[in-house]
PDB file of C-alpha atoms in Angstrom:
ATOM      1  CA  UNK A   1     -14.857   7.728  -2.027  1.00 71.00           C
ATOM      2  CA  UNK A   2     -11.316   8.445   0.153  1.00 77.00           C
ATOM      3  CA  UNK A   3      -8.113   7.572  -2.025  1.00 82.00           C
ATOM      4  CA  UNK A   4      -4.833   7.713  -1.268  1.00 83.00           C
ATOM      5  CA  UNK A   5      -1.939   7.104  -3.676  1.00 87.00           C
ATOM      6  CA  UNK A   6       1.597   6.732  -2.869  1.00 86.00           C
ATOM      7  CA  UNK A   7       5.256   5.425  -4.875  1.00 91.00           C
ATOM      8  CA  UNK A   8       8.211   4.699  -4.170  1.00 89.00           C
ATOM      9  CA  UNK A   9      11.235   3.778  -6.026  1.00 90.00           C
ATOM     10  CA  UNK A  10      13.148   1.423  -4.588  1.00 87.00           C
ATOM     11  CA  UNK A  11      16.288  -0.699  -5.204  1.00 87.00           C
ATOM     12  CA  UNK A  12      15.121  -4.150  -5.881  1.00 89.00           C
ATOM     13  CA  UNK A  13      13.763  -5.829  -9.108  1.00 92.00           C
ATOM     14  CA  UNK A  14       9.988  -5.430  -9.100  1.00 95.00           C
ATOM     15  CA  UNK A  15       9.983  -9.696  -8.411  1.00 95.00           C
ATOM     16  CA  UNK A  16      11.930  -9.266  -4.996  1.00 92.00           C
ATOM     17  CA  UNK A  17       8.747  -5.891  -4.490  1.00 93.00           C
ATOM     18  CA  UNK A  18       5.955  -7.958  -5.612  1.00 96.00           C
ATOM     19  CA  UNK A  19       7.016 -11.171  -3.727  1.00 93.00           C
ATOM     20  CA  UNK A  20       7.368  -8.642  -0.413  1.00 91.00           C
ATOM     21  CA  UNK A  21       3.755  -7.376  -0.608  1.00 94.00           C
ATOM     22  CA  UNK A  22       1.983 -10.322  -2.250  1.00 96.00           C
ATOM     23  CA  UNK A  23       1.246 -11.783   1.503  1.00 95.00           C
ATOM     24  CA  UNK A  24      -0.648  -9.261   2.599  1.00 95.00           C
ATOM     25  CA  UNK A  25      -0.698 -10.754   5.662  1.00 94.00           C
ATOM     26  CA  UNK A  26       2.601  -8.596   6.035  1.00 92.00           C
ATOM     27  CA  UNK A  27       0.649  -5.209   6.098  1.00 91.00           C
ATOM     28  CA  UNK A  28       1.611  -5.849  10.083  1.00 90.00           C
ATOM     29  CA  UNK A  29       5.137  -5.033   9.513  1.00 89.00           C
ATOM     30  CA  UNK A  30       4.822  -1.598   7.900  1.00 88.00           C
ATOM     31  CA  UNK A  31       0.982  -0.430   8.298  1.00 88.00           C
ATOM     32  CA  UNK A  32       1.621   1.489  11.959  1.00 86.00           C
ATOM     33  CA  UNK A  33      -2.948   1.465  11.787  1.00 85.00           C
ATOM     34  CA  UNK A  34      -2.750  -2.559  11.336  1.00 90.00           C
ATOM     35  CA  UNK A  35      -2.718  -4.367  15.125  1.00 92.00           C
ATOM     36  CA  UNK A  36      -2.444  -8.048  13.819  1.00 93.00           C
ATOM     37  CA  UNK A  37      -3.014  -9.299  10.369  1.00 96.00           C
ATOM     38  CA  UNK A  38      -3.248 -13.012   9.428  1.00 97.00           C
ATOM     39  CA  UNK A  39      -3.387 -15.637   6.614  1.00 97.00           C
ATOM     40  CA  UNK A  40      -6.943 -17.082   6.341  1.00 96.00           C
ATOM     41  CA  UNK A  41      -6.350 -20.137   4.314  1.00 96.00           C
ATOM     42  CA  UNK A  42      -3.974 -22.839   3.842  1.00 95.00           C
ATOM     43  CA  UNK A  43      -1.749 -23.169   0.669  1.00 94.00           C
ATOM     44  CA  UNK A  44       0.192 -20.438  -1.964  1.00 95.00           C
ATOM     45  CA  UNK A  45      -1.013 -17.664  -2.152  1.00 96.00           C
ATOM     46  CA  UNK A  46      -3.083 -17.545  -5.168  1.00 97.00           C
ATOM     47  CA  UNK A  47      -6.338 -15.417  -6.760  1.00 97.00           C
ATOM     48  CA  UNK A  48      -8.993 -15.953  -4.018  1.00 97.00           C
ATOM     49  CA  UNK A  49      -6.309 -16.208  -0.763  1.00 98.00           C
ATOM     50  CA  UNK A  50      -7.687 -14.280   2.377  1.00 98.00           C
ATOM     51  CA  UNK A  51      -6.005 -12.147   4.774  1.00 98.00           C
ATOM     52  CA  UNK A  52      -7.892 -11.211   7.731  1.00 97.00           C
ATOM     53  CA  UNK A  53      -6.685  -7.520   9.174  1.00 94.00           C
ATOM     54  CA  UNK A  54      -7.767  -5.819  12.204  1.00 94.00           C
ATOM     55  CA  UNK A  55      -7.482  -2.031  12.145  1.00 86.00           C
ATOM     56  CA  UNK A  56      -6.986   0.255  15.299  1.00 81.00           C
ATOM     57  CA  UNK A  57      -7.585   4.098  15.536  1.00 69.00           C
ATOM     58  CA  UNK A  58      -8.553   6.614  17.700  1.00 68.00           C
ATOM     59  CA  UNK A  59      -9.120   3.717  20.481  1.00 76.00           C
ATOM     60  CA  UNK A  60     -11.548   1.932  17.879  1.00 77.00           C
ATOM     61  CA  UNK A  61     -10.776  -1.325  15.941  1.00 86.00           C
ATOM     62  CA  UNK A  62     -12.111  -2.564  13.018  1.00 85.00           C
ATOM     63  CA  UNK A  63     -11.799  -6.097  11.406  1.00 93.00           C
ATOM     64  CA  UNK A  64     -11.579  -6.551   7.468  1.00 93.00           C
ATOM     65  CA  UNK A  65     -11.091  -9.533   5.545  1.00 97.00           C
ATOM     66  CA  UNK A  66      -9.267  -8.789   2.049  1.00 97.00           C
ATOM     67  CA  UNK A  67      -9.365 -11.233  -0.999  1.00 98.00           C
ATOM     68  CA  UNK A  68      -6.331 -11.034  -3.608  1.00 98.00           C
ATOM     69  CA  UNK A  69      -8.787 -10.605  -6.400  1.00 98.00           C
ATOM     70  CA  UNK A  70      -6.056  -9.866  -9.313  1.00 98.00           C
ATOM     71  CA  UNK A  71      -2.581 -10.825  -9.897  1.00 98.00           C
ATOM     72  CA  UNK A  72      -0.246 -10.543 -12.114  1.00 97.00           C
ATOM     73  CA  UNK A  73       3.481 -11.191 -11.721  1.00 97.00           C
ATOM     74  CA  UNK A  74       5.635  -9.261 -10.892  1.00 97.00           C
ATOM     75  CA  UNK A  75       3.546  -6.091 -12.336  1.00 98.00           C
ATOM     76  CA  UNK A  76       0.141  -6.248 -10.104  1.00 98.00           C
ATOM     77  CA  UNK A  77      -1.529  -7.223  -7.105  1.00 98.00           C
ATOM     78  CA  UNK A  78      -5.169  -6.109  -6.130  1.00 98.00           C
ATOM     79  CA  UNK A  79      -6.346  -6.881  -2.507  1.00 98.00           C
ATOM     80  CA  UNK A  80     -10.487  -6.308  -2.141  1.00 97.00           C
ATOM     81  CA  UNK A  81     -12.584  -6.464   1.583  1.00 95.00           C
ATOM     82  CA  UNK A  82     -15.821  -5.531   1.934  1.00 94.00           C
ATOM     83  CA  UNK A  83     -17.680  -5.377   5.277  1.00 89.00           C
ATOM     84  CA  UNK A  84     -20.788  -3.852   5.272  1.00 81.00           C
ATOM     85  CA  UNK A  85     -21.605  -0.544   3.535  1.00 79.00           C
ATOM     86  CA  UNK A  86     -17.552  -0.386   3.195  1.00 82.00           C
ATOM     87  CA  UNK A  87     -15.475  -1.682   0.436  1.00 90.00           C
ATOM     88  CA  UNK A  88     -11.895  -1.202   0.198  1.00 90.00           C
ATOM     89  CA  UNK A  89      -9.367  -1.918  -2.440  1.00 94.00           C
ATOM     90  CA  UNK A  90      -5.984  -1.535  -2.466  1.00 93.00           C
ATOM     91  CA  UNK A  91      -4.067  -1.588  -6.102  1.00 97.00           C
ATOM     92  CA  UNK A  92      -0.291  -2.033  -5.604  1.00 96.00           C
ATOM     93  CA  UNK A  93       1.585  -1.927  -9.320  1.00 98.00           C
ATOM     94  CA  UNK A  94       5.233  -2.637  -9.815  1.00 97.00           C
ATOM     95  CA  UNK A  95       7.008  -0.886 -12.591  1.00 97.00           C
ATOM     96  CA  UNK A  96      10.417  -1.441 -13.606  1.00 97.00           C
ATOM     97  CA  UNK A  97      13.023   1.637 -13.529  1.00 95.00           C
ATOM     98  CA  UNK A  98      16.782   2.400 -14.756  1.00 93.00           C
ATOM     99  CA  UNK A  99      18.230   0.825 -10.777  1.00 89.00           C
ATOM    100  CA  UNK A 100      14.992  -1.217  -9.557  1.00 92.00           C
ATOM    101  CA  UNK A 101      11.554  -0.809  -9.026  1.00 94.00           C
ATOM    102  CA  UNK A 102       8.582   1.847  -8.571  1.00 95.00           C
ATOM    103  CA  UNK A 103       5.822   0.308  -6.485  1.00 94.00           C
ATOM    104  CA  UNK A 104       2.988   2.455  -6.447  1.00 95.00           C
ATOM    105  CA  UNK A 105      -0.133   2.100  -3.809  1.00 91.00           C
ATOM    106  CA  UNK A 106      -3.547   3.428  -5.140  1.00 92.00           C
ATOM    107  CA  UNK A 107      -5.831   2.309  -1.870  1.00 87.00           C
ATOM    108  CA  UNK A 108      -9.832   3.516  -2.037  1.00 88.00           C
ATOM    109  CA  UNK A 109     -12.195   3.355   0.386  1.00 82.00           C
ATOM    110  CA  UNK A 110     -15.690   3.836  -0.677  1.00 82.00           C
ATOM    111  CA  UNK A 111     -19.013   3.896   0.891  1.00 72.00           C
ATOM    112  CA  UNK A 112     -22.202   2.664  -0.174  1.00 72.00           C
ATOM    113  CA  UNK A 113     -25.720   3.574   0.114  1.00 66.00           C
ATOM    114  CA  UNK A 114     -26.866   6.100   3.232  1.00 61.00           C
ATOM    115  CA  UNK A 115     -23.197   5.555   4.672  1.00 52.00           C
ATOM    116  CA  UNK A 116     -21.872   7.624   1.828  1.00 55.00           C
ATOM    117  CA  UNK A 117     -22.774  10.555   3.962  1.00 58.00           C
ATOM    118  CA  UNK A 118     -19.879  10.186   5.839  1.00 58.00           C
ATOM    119  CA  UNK A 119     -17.304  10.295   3.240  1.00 61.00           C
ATOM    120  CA  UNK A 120     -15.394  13.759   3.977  1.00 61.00           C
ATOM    121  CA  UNK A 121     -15.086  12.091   7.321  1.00 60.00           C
ATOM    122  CA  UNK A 122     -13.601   8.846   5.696  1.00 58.00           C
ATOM    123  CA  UNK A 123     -11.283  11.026   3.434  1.00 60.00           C
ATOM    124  CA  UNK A 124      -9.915  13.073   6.251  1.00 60.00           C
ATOM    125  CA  UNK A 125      -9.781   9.306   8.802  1.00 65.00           C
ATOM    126  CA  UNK A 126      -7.591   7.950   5.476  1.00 61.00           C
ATOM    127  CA  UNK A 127      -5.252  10.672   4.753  1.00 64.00           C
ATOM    128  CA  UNK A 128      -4.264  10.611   7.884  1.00 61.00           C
ATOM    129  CA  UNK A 129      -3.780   6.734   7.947  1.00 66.00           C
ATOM    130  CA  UNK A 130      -2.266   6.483   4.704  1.00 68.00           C
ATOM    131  CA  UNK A 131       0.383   9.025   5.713  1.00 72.00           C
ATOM    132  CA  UNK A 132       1.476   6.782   8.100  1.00 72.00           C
ATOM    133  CA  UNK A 133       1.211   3.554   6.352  1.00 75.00           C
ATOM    134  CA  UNK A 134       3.387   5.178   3.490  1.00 76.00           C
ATOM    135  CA  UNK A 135       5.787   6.228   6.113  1.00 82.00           C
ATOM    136  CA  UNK A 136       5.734   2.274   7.170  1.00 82.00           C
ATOM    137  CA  UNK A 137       6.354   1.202   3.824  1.00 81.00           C
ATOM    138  CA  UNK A 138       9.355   3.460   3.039  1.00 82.00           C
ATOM    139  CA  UNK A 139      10.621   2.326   6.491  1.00 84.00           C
ATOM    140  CA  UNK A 140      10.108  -1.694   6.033  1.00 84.00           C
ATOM    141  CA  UNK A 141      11.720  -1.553   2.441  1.00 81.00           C
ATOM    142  CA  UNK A 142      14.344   0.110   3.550  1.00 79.00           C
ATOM    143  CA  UNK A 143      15.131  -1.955   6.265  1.00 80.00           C
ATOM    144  CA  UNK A 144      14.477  -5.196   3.975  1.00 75.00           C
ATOM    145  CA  UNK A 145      17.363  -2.884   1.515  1.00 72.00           C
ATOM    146  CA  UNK A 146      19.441  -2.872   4.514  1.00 76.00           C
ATOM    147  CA  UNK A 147      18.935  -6.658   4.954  1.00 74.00           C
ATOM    148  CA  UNK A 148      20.098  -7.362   1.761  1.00 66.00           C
ATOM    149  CA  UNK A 149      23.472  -5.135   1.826  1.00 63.00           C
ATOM    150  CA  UNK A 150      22.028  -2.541  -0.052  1.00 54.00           C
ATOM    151  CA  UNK A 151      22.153   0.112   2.674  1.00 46.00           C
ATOM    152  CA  UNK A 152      23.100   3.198  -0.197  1.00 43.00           C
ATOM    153  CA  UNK A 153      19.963   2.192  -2.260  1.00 47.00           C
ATOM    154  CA  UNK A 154      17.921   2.219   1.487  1.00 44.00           C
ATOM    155  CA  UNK A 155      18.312   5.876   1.945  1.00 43.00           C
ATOM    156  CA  UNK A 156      17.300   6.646  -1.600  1.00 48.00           C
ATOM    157  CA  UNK A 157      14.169   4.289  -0.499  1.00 45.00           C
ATOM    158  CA  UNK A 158      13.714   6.559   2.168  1.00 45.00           C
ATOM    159  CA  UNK A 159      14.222   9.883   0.253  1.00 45.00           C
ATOM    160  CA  UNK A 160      12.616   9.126  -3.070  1.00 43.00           C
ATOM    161  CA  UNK A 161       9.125   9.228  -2.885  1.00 43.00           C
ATOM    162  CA  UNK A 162       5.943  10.762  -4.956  1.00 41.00           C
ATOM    163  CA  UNK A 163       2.921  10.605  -2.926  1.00 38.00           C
ATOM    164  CA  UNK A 164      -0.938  11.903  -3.767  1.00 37.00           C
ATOM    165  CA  UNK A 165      -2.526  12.200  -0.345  1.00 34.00           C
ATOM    166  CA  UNK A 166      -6.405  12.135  -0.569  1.00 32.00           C
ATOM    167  CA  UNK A 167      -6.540  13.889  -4.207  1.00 31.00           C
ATOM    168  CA  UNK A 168      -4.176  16.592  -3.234  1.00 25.00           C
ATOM    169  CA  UNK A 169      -0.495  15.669  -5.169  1.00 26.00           C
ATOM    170  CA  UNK A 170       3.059  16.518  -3.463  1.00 28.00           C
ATOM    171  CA  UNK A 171       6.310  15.183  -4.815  1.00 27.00           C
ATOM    172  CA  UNK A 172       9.290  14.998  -2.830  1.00 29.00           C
ATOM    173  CA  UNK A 173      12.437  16.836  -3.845  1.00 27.00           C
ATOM    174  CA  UNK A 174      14.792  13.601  -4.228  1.00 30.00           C
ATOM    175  CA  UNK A 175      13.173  12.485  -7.471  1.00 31.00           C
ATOM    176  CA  UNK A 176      10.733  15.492  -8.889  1.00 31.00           C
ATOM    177  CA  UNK A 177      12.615  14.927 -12.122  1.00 31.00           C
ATOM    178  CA  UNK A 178      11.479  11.503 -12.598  1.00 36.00           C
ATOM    179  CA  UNK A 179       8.101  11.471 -11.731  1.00 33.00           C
ATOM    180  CA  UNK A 180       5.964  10.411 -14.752  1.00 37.00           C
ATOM    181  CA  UNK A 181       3.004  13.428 -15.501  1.00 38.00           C
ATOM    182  CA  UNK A 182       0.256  10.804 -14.261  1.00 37.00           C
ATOM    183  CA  UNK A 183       1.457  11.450 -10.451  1.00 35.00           C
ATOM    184  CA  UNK A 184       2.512  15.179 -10.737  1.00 32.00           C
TER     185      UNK A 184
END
């Protein structure tokens, strides 16, 4: 299985982060490995809505279609595709903080059956990818920050990260003080 875990605190109210990512269709804006991404069905979004998402690296592309399989306002939101011997889930929590909002990402991919095989391959393809895609998100909440007026709070977006890359755990200078023990 290839995991990669990332937060960020950021300067919103965990409603303003969870209503941001709960369209998952938006992955586009901020996942730099994410060519197009689109709403499958018609309606709110609600348990059950699809997002189709078509991945692009090293010249190959892949298409997934992700479910939102849990919910929970404004504290959780689970996305799950599965295509083939692949399954990928990707667990985004929102936890309130003295000035806004930690929004972790805890994204697996895992293999099944003979495929497994090629799982230090998958781990080293997905650290890479979810280095970038981290980068992204810093990048499209700050500019949504920016949006807002909150331009200070942006650059703190940008600076103030904890990420676990692929099992191995770094945490960034800005906020090594309040990093609870479960991401040091």
């Amino acid at each position: 299985m290839a995991r990669f875990l990332d937060a960020i605190d950021l300067p919103m109210t965990p409603e303003q982060a969870f209503n941001a990512l709960e369209d998952f269709s938006g992955v586009a804006e901020w996942d730099p490995t994410v060519i197009w991404a689109k709403r499958v069905d018609p309606g709110p979004i609600r348990l059950g809505s699809r997002f189709q998402i078509v991945l692009g690296a090293f010249g190959a592309r892949a298409t997934l279609e992700y479910a939102l399989v849990a919910a929970e306002r404004p504290h959780r939101l689970v996305f799950r595709a599965d295509k083939g011997p692949l399954v990928s889930i990707d667990e985004i929590t929102f936890s309130p903080r003295e000035g806004g909002v930690r929004v972790t990402y805890d994204a697996q991919l895992q293999l099944t059956g003979a495929a497994r095989v090629l799982d230090p391959l998958l781990q080293a393809l997905f650290h890479w990818s979810g280095r970038r895609s981290a980068e992204g998100l810093r990048r499209y909440f700050s500019r949504e920050a920016e949006k807002s007026g909150q331009a200070a709070a942006a650059t703190e977006a940008r600076d103030s990260s904890v990420s676990a890359r692929s099992g191995i755990r770094a945490r960034s200078r800005a906020h090594s003080r309040n990093v609870p023990a479960n991401l040091r």
